[in-house]
JSON list of C-alpha atoms in Angstrom, two decimals:
[
{"chain": "A", "resi": 1, "resn": "MET", "atom": "CA", "xyz": [40.66, -69.13, -32.46]},
{"chain": "A", "resi": 2, "resn": "ARG", "atom": "CA", "xyz": [39.59, -65.52, -33.21]},
{"chain": "A", "resi": 3, "resn": "LEU", "atom": "CA", "xyz": [38.82, -64.56, -29.92]},
{"chain": "A", "resi": 4, "resn": "LEU", "atom": "CA", "xyz": [43.11, -65.30, -28.98]},
{"chain": "A", "resi": 5, "resn": "LEU", "atom": "CA", "xyz": [43.60, -63.15, -32.39]},
{"chain": "A", "resi": 6, "resn": "LEU", "atom": "CA", "xyz": [41.66, -60.45, -30.62]},
{"chain": "A", "resi": 7, "resn": "VAL", "atom": "CA", "xyz": [43.20, -60.87, -27.12]},
{"chain": "A", "resi": 8, "resn": "LEU", "atom": "CA", "xyz": [46.53, -60.60, -28.98]},
{"chain": "A", "resi": 9, "resn": "LEU", "atom": "CA", "xyz": [46.26, -57.66, -30.84]},
{"chain": "A", "resi": 10, "resn": "ALA", "atom": "CA", "xyz": [44.61, -55.65, -28.16]},
{"chain": "A", "resi": 11, "resn": "CYS", "atom": "CA", "xyz": [47.47, -57.15, -26.01]},
{"chain": "A", "resi": 12, "resn": "PHE", "atom": "CA", "xyz": [49.66, -55.61, -28.79]},
{"chain": "A", "resi": 13, "resn": "GLY", "atom": "CA", "xyz": [48.02, -52.20, -29.06]},
{"chain": "A", "resi": 14, "resn": "CYS", "atom": "CA", "xyz": [48.22, -51.88, -25.60]},
{"chain": "A", "resi": 15, "resn": "GLY", "atom": "CA", "xyz": [51.61, -51.99, -25.33]},
{"chain": "A", "resi": 16, "resn": "LYS", "atom": "CA", "xyz": [52.42, -49.60, -28.03]},
{"chain": "A", "resi": 17, "resn": "TYR", "atom": "CA", "xyz": [50.33, -47.65, -26.64]},
{"chain": "A", "resi": 18, "resn": "ASN", "atom": "CA", "xyz": [51.87, -47.88, -23.91]},
{"chain": "A", "resi": 19, "resn": "GLU", "atom": "CA", "xyz": [55.25, -47.21, -25.38]},
{"chain": "A", "resi": 20, "resn": "LEU", "atom": "CA", "xyz": [54.04, -44.18, -26.92]},
{"chain": "A", "resi": 21, "resn": "VAL", "atom": "CA", "xyz": [52.73, -42.87, -23.92]},
{"chain": "A", "resi": 22, "resn": "GLU", "atom": "CA", "xyz": [56.09, -43.33, -22.23]},
{"chain": "A", "resi": 23, "resn": "ALA", "atom": "CA", "xyz": [58.40, -41.83, -25.24]},
{"chain": "A", "resi": 24, "resn": "ASN", "atom": "CA", "xyz": [56.12, -38.72, -24.83]},
{"chain": "A", "resi": 25, "resn": "ALA", "atom": "CA", "xyz": [56.60, -38.53, -21.28]},
{"chain": "A", "resi": 26, "resn": "THR", "atom": "CA", "xyz": [60.55, -38.78, -22.16]},
{"chain": "A", "resi": 27, "resn": "CYS", "atom": "CA", "xyz": [60.46, -35.65, -23.82]},
{"chain": "A", "resi": 28, "resn": "ASP", "atom": "CA", "xyz": [58.42, -34.03, -21.85]},
{"chain": "A", "resi": 29, "resn": "GLU", "atom": "CA", "xyz": [61.62, -34.77, -19.38]},
{"chain": "A", "resi": 30, "resn": "ARG", "atom": "CA", "xyz": [63.72, -33.56, -21.46]},
{"chain": "A", "resi": 31, "resn": "TRP", "atom": "CA", "xyz": [62.57, -30.35, -22.36]},
{"chain": "A", "resi": 32, "resn": "ALA", "atom": "CA", "xyz": [61.52, -29.95, -18.59]},
{"chain": "A", "resi": 33, "resn": "ASN", "atom": "CA", "xyz": [65.36, -30.38, -18.28]},
{"chain": "A", "resi": 34, "resn": "LEU", "atom": "CA", "xyz": [66.59, -28.35, -20.86]},
{"chain": "A", "resi": 35, "resn": "GLU", "atom": "CA", "xyz": [64.04, -25.82, -19.53]},
{"chain": "A", "resi": 36, "resn": "ALA", "atom": "CA", "xyz": [65.85, -25.63, -15.98]},
{"chain": "A", "resi": 37, "resn": "GLN", "atom": "CA", "xyz": [69.19, -25.61, -17.91]},
{"chain": "A", "resi": 38, "resn": "LEU", "atom": "CA", "xyz": [67.99, -21.99, -19.71]},
{"chain": "A", "resi": 39, "resn": "GLN", "atom": "CA", "xyz": [66.27, -20.95, -16.14]},
{"chain": "A", "resi": 40, "resn": "ARG", "atom": "CA", "xyz": [70.09, -21.26, -14.74]},
{"chain": "A", "resi": 41, "resn": "ARG", "atom": "CA", "xyz": [71.08, -19.18, -17.50]},
{"chain": "A", "resi": 42, "resn": "TYR", "atom": "CA", "xyz": [68.59, -16.95, -17.01]},
{"chain": "A", "resi": 43, "resn": "ASP", "atom": "CA", "xyz": [69.09, -16.31, -13.37]},
{"chain": "A", "resi": 44, "resn": "LEU", "atom": "CA", "xyz": [73.09, -16.34, -13.66]},
{"chain": "A", "resi": 45, "resn": "ILE", "atom": "CA", "xyz": [73.27, -13.20, -16.18]},
{"chain": "A", "resi": 46, "resn": "PRO", "atom": "CA", "xyz": [72.03, -10.70, -13.57]},
{"chain": "A", "resi": 47, "resn": "ASN", "atom": "CA", "xyz": [74.81, -11.26, -11.24]},
{"chain": "A", "resi": 48, "resn": "LEU", "atom": "CA", "xyz": [77.11, -11.44, -14.20]},
{"chain": "A", "resi": 49, "resn": "VAL", "atom": "CA", "xyz": [76.23, -8.32, -15.47]},
{"chain": "A", "resi": 50, "resn": "ALA", "atom": "CA", "xyz": [76.08, -6.63, -11.96]},
{"chain": "A", "resi": 51, "resn": "THR", "atom": "CA", "xyz": [79.91, -7.91, -11.58]},
{"chain": "A", "resi": 52, "resn": "VAL", "atom": "CA", "xyz": [80.86, -6.45, -15.28]},
{"chain": "A", "resi": 53, "resn": "LYS", "atom": "CA", "xyz": [79.34, -2.95, -14.69]},
{"chain": "A", "resi": 54, "resn": "ALA", "atom": "CA", "xyz": [81.48, -2.78, -11.55]},
{"chain": "A", "resi": 55, "resn": "SER", "atom": "CA", "xyz": [84.69, -2.83, -13.37]},
{"chain": "A", "resi": 56, "resn": "ALA", "atom": "CA", "xyz": [83.79, -1.81, -17.38]},
{"chain": "A", "resi": 57, "resn": "ALA", "atom": "CA", "xyz": [81.61, 0.88, -17.52]},
{"chain": "A", "resi": 58, "resn": "HIS", "atom": "CA", "xyz": [82.52, 1.49, -20.59]},
{"chain": "A", "resi": 59, "resn": "GLU", "atom": "CA", "xyz": [80.82, -1.35, -22.04]},
{"chain": "A", "resi": 60, "resn": "GLN", "atom": "CA", "xyz": [77.29, -0.66, -21.24]},
{"chain": "A", "resi": 61, "resn": "GLU", "atom": "CA", "xyz": [76.09, -1.17, -24.70]},
{"chain": "A", "resi": 62, "resn": "THR", "atom": "CA", "xyz": [76.84, -4.64, -24.64]},
{"chain": "A", "resi": 63, "resn": "LEU", "atom": "CA", "xyz": [75.45, -4.68, -21.26]},
{"chain": "A", "resi": 64, "resn": "ALA", "atom": "CA", "xyz": [72.13, -3.19, -21.95]},
{"chain": "A", "resi": 65, "resn": "ARG", "atom": "CA", "xyz": [71.99, -6.05, -25.11]},
{"chain": "A", "resi": 66, "resn": "ILE", "atom": "CA", "xyz": [72.82, -9.31, -22.99]},
{"chain": "A", "resi": 67, "resn": "THR", "atom": "CA", "xyz": [70.01, -7.37, -20.73]},
{"chain": "A", "resi": 68, "resn": "GLU", "atom": "CA", "xyz": [67.25, -7.19, -23.04]},
{"chain": "A", "resi": 69, "resn": "ALA", "atom": "CA", "xyz": [68.26, -10.46, -24.28]},
{"chain": "A", "resi": 70, "resn": "ARG", "atom": "CA", "xyz": [68.17, -12.04, -21.59]},
{"chain": "A", "resi": 71, "resn": "SER", "atom": "CA", "xyz": [64.33, -10.57, -21.06]},
{"chain": "A", "resi": 72, "resn": "GLN", "atom": "CA", "xyz": [63.43, -11.39, -24.73]},
{"chain": "A", "resi": 73, "resn": "ALA", "atom": "CA", "xyz": [64.50, -14.84, -24.54]},
{"chain": "A", "resi": 74, "resn": "ALA", "atom": "CA", "xyz": [62.63, -15.66, -20.83]},
{"chain": "A", "resi": 75, "resn": "GLN", "atom": "CA", "xyz": [59.35, -14.39, -22.28]},
{"chain": "A", "resi": 76, "resn": "ILE", "atom": "CA", "xyz": [59.22, -17.27, -24.76]},
{"chain": "A", "resi": 77, "resn": "LYS", "atom": "CA", "xyz": [58.17, -20.69, -22.76]},
{"chain": "A", "resi": 78, "resn": "LEU", "atom": "CA", "xyz": [56.99, -23.66, -25.03]},
{"chain": "A", "resi": 79, "resn": "SER", "atom": "CA", "xyz": [54.80, -26.41, -23.60]},
{"chain": "A", "resi": 80, "resn": "GLY", "atom": "CA", "xyz": [52.60, -29.25, -24.78]},
{"chain": "A", "resi": 81, "resn": "ASP", "atom": "CA", "xyz": [51.48, -28.80, -27.81]},
{"chain": "A", "resi": 82, "resn": "ASP", "atom": "CA", "xyz": [54.13, -25.51, -29.22]},
{"chain": "A", "resi": 83, "resn": "LEU", "atom": "CA", "xyz": [56.36, -28.51, -29.11]},
{"chain": "A", "resi": 84, "resn": "SER", "atom": "CA", "xyz": [54.99, -29.74, -32.18]},
{"chain": "A", "resi": 85, "resn": "ASP", "atom": "CA", "xyz": [54.69, -26.60, -33.40]},
{"chain": "A", "resi": 86, "resn": "PRO", "atom": "CA", "xyz": [57.54, -25.60, -36.42]},
{"chain": "A", "resi": 87, "resn": "GLU", "atom": "CA", "xyz": [57.16, -22.05, -36.01]},
{"chain": "A", "resi": 88, "resn": "LYS", "atom": "CA", "xyz": [56.97, -21.39, -32.40]},
{"chain": "A", "resi": 89, "resn": "MET", "atom": "CA", "xyz": [59.96, -23.91, -31.65]},
{"chain": "A", "resi": 90, "resn": "ALA", "atom": "CA", "xyz": [62.09, -21.33, -34.40]},
{"chain": "A", "resi": 91, "resn": "ALA", "atom": "CA", "xyz": [61.14, -18.37, -32.50]},
{"chain": "A", "resi": 92, "resn": "PHE", "atom": "CA", "xyz": [62.38, -19.72, -29.38]},
{"chain": "A", "resi": 93, "resn": "GLN", "atom": "CA", "xyz": [65.41, -20.76, -30.37]},
{"chain": "A", "resi": 94, "resn": "ARG", "atom": "CA", "xyz": [65.82, -17.59, -32.12]},
{"chain": "A", "resi": 95, "resn": "ALA", "atom": "CA", "xyz": [65.46, -15.77, -29.19]},
{"chain": "A", "resi": 96, "resn": "GLN", "atom": "CA", "xyz": [67.93, -18.14, -27.68]},
{"chain": "A", "resi": 97, "resn": "ASP", "atom": "CA", "xyz": [70.38, -17.62, -30.19]},
{"chain": "A", "resi": 98, "resn": "GLN", "atom": "CA", "xyz": [70.21, -14.03, -29.56]},
{"chain": "A", "resi": 99, "resn": "LEU", "atom": "CA", "xyz": [70.86, -14.23, -25.58]},
{"chain": "A", "resi": 100, "resn": "LYS", "atom": "CA", "xyz": [73.89, -16.84, -26.68]},
{"chain": "A", "resi": 101, "resn": "GLY", "atom": "CA", "xyz": [75.16, -14.05, -29.34]},
{"chain": "A", "resi": 102, "resn": "SER", "atom": "CA", "xyz": [75.12, -11.08, -26.53]},
{"chain": "A", "resi": 103, "resn": "LEU", "atom": "CA", "xyz": [76.90, -13.75, -24.32]},
{"chain": "A", "resi": 104, "resn": "GLY", "atom": "CA", "xyz": [79.56, -14.56, -26.47]},
{"chain": "A", "resi": 105, "resn": "ARG", "atom": "CA", "xyz": [80.02, -10.21, -26.72]},
{"chain": "A", "resi": 106, "resn": "LEU", "atom": "CA", "xyz": [80.89, -10.06, -23.47]},
{"chain": "A", "resi": 107, "resn": "MET", "atom": "CA", "xyz": [83.26, -13.04, -23.65]},
{"chain": "A", "resi": 108, "resn": "VAL", "atom": "CA", "xyz": [85.10, -11.06, -26.08]},
{"chain": "A", "resi": 109, "resn": "VAL", "atom": "CA", "xyz": [84.89, -7.78, -23.67]},
{"chain": "A", "resi": 110, "resn": "GLN", "atom": "CA", "xyz": [86.59, -9.91, -21.38]},
{"chain": "A", "resi": 111, "resn": "GLU", "atom": "CA", "xyz": [89.56, -10.53, -23.44]},
{"chain": "A", "resi": 112, "resn": "GLN", "atom": "CA", "xyz": [89.97, -7.01, -23.94]},
{"chain": "A", "resi": 113, "resn": "TYR", "atom": "CA", "xyz": [90.19, -5.74, -21.01]},
{"chain": "A", "resi": 114, "resn": "PRO", "atom": "CA", "xyz": [92.38, -7.27, -18.83]},
{"chain": "A", "resi": 115, "resn": "ASP", "atom": "CA", "xyz": [91.05, -5.90, -15.44]},
{"chain": "A", "resi": 116, "resn": "LEU", "atom": "CA", "xyz": [87.98, -8.36, -16.38]},
{"chain": "A", "resi": 117, "resn": "LYS", "atom": "CA", "xyz": [89.93, -10.88, -16.62]},
{"chain": "A", "resi": 118, "resn": "ALA", "atom": "CA", "xyz": [91.45, -9.80, -12.74]},
{"chain": "A", "resi": 119, "resn": "ASN", "atom": "CA", "xyz": [88.69, -9.54, -11.37]},
{"chain": "A", "resi": 120, "resn": "GLN", "atom": "CA", "xyz": [87.30, -12.95, -9.25]},
{"chain": "A", "resi": 121, "resn": "GLY", "atom": "CA", "xyz": [83.67, -12.50, -9.46]},
{"chain": "A", "resi": 122, "resn": "PHE", "atom": "CA", "xyz": [83.68, -12.27, -12.99]},
{"chain": "A", "resi": 123, "resn": "ARG", "atom": "CA", "xyz": [86.27, -15.12, -13.59]},
{"chain": "A", "resi": 124, "resn": "ASP", "atom": "CA", "xyz": [83.96, -17.09, -11.42]},
{"chain": "A", "resi": 125, "resn": "LEU", "atom": "CA", "xyz": [80.92, -16.11, -13.50]},
{"chain": "A", "resi": 126, "resn": "ALA", "atom": "CA", "xyz": [82.17, -16.36, -16.48]},
{"chain": "A", "resi": 127, "resn": "VAL", "atom": "CA", "xyz": [83.27, -19.88, -15.59]},
{"chain": "A", "resi": 128, "resn": "GLN", "atom": "CA", "xyz": [79.78, -21.11, -14.09]},
{"chain": "A", "resi": 129, "resn": "LEU", "atom": "CA", "xyz": [78.11, -19.37, -18.13]},
{"chain": "A", "resi": 130, "resn": "GLU", "atom": "CA", "xyz": [80.65, -21.71, -19.38]},
{"chain": "A", "resi": 131, "resn": "GLY", "atom": "CA", "xyz": [79.44, -24.72, -17.50]},
{"chain": "A", "resi": 132, "resn": "THR", "atom": "CA", "xyz": [76.01, -23.71, -17.80]},
{"chain": "A", "resi": 133, "resn": "GLU", "atom": "CA", "xyz": [76.14, -23.48, -22.00]},
{"chain": "A", "resi": 134, "resn": "ASN", "atom": "CA", "xyz": [77.50, -27.07, -21.66]},
{"chain": "A", "resi": 135, "resn": "ARG", "atom": "CA", "xyz": [75.08, -28.47, -19.71]},
{"chain": "A", "resi": 136, "resn": "ILE", "atom": "CA", "xyz": [72.14, -26.41, -22.34]},
{"chain": "A", "resi": 137, "resn": "LEU", "atom": "CA", "xyz": [74.19, -28.15, -25.07]},
{"chain": "A", "resi": 138, "resn": "ARG", "atom": "CA", "xyz": [73.58, -31.83, -23.62]},
{"chain": "A", "resi": 139, "resn": "ALA", "atom": "CA", "xyz": [70.47, -30.32, -22.53]},
{"chain": "A", "resi": 140, "resn": "ARG", "atom": "CA", "xyz": [69.66, -30.12, -25.77]},
{"chain": "A", "resi": 141, "resn": "GLU", "atom": "CA", "xyz": [71.31, -33.07, -27.26]},
{"chain": "A", "resi": 142, "resn": "GLU", "atom": "CA", "xyz": [69.32, -35.31, -25.10]},
{"chain": "A", "resi": 143, "resn": "TYR", "atom": "CA", "xyz": [66.25, -33.86, -25.65]},
{"chain": "A", "resi": 144, "resn": "ASN", "atom": "CA", "xyz": [66.56, -33.97, -29.38]},
{"chain": "A", "resi": 145, "resn": "ALA", "atom": "CA", "xyz": [67.12, -38.25, -28.66]},
{"chain": "A", "resi": 146, "resn": "ALA", "atom": "CA", "xyz": [64.16, -38.58, -27.11]},
{"chain": "A", "resi": 147, "resn": "VAL", "atom": "CA", "xyz": [62.56, -36.71, -29.80]},
{"chain": "A", "resi": 148, "resn": "LYS", "atom": "CA", "xyz": [63.93, -39.05, -32.22]},
{"chain": "A", "resi": 149, "resn": "THR", "atom": "CA", "xyz": [63.22, -42.00, -30.62]},
{"chain": "A", "resi": 150, "resn": "TYR", "atom": "CA", "xyz": [59.09, -41.03, -29.62]},
{"chain": "A", "resi": 151, "resn": "ASN", "atom": "CA", "xyz": [58.41, -40.00, -33.45]},
{"chain": "A", "resi": 152, "resn": "ALA", "atom": "CA", "xyz": [60.07, -43.25, -34.66]},
{"chain": "A", "resi": 153, "resn": "GLU", "atom": "CA", "xyz": [57.72, -45.07, -32.49]},
{"chain": "A", "resi": 154, "resn": "GLN", "atom": "CA", "xyz": [54.86, -43.32, -33.79]},
{"chain": "A", "resi": 155, "resn": "ALA", "atom": "CA", "xyz": [56.34, -43.96, -37.26]},
{"chain": "A", "resi": 156, "resn": "LYS", "atom": "CA", "xyz": [56.58, -47.21, -36.75]},
{"chain": "A", "resi": 157, "resn": "VAL", "atom": "CA", "xyz": [53.45, -49.69, -38.22]},
{"chain": "A", "resi": 158, "resn": "GLY", "atom": "CA", "xyz": [52.52, -50.50, -34.40]},
{"chain": "A", "resi": 159, "resn": "GLY", "atom": "CA", "xyz": [52.47, -46.68, -33.16]},
{"chain": "A", "resi": 160, "resn": "SER", "atom": "CA", "xyz": [51.20, -45.69, -36.75]},
{"chain": "A", "resi": 161, "resn": "ILE", "atom": "CA", "xyz": [48.38, -48.02, -35.82]},
{"chain": "A", "resi": 162, "resn": "VAL", "atom": "CA", "xyz": [47.72, -47.44, -32.28]},
{"chain": "A", "resi": 163, "resn": "ASN", "atom": "CA", "xyz": [48.10, -43.39, -33.07]},
{"chain": "A", "resi": 164, "resn": "LYS", "atom": "CA", "xyz": [44.94, -44.08, -35.83]},
{"chain": "A", "resi": 165, "resn": "ALA", "atom": "CA", "xyz": [43.12, -46.34, -34.02]},
{"chain": "A", "resi": 166, "resn": "THR", "atom": "CA", "xyz": [42.88, -43.80, -30.53]},
{"chain": "A", "resi": 167, "resn": "GLY", "atom": "CA", "xyz": [42.26, -40.76, -32.46]},
{"chain": "A", "resi": 168, "resn": "ARG", "atom": "CA", "xyz": [45.99, -39.67, -33.07]},
{"chain": "A", "resi": 169, "resn": "PRO", "atom": "CA", "xyz": [47.01, -38.31, -29.84]},
{"chain": "A", "resi": 170, "resn": "PHE", "atom": "CA", "xyz": [49.96, -38.47, -30.19]},
{"chain": "A", "resi": 171, "resn": "LYS", "atom": "CA", "xyz": [52.09, -35.89, -32.55]},
{"chain": "A", "resi": 172, "resn": "PRO", "atom": "CA", "xyz": [55.14, -35.65, -34.25]},
{"chain": "A", "resi": 173, "resn": "ARG", "atom": "CA", "xyz": [57.70, -33.05, -32.27]},
{"chain": "A", "resi": 174, "resn": "VAL", "atom": "CA", "xyz": [59.94, -30.92, -33.46]},
{"chain": "A", "resi": 175, "resn": "TYR", "atom": "CA", "xyz": [63.85, -31.31, -33.02]},
{"chain": "A", "resi": 176, "resn": "PHE", "atom": "CA", "xyz": [65.86, -28.23, -31.15]},
{"chain": "A", "resi": 177, "resn": "THR", "atom": "CA", "xyz": [67.84, -27.21, -34.31]},
{"chain": "A", "resi": 178, "resn": "ALA", "atom": "CA", "xyz": [71.00, -25.12, -34.66]},
{"chain": "A", "resi": 179, "resn": "SER", "atom": "CA", "xyz": [70.59, -21.86, -36.22]},
{"chain": "A", "resi": 180, "resn": "THR", "atom": "CA", "xyz": [71.82, -20.69, -39.23]},
{"chain": "A", "resi": 181, "resn": "GLU", "atom": "CA", "xyz": [74.53, -18.17, -37.44]},
{"chain": "A", "resi": 182, "resn": "ALA", "atom": "CA", "xyz": [75.57, -21.95, -35.53]},
{"chain": "A", "resi": 183, "resn": "THR", "atom": "CA", "xyz": [76.16, -23.56, -38.76]},
{"chain": "A", "resi": 184, "resn": "GLY", "atom": "CA", "xyz": [78.36, -20.63, -40.74]},
{"chain": "A", "resi": 185, "resn": "PRO", "atom": "CA", "xyz": [81.57, -19.71, -40.43]},
{"chain": "A", "resi": 186, "resn": "ALA", "atom": "CA", "xyz": [82.99, -19.32, -37.06]},
{"chain": "A", "resi": 187, "resn": "PRO", "atom": "CA", "xyz": [83.38, -15.26, -36.24]},
{"chain": "A", "resi": 188, "resn": "LYS", "atom": "CA", "xyz": [86.39, -13.99, -36.19]},
{"chain": "A", "resi": 189, "resn": "VAL", "atom": "CA", "xyz": [87.76, -11.99, -33.60]},
{"chain": "A", "resi": 190, "resn": "SER", "atom": "CA", "xyz": [89.81, -9.13, -33.70]},
{"chain": "A", "resi": 191, "resn": "PHE", "atom": "CA", "xyz": [91.44, -6.75, -30.92]}
]
């Protein structure tokens, strides 16, 4: 009887361990997808800046900010244990928010200068950038959903027991959250 009980417990433990491994791998996959979308944004920005420079030399300061924000955002890379570190995630998110804010200012420039709107290259890149921002939003949502599932599995009794029994290899992940600026009032645009 004891042997049967031990076998059942071992089977349960292996199954729960496998669930945690799978949930962890899903988080890694979703994070990689988010990074791919961020890379797409980084890759688009030089083309957008070059197109706008050709049309709006008078907005060099905005373009310089975008280039600088892109450079800073591209330098911060997270992986493995970084995804469990709230400070590293916060630094990553700040860099992304700075870049997004700079791109928002560029869109205001588009509204202020009709010659930019008439430039087909600028419009095409602006559409691509908007699509990229939507993809990034979706990738963030998918990453956070995977983190929720993973963290919940760890917190459940079975996950907690298996994690303790195996030396705590599974660490809670940090959600990708909105910045305080993003949750405040909408920015006012005036011409």
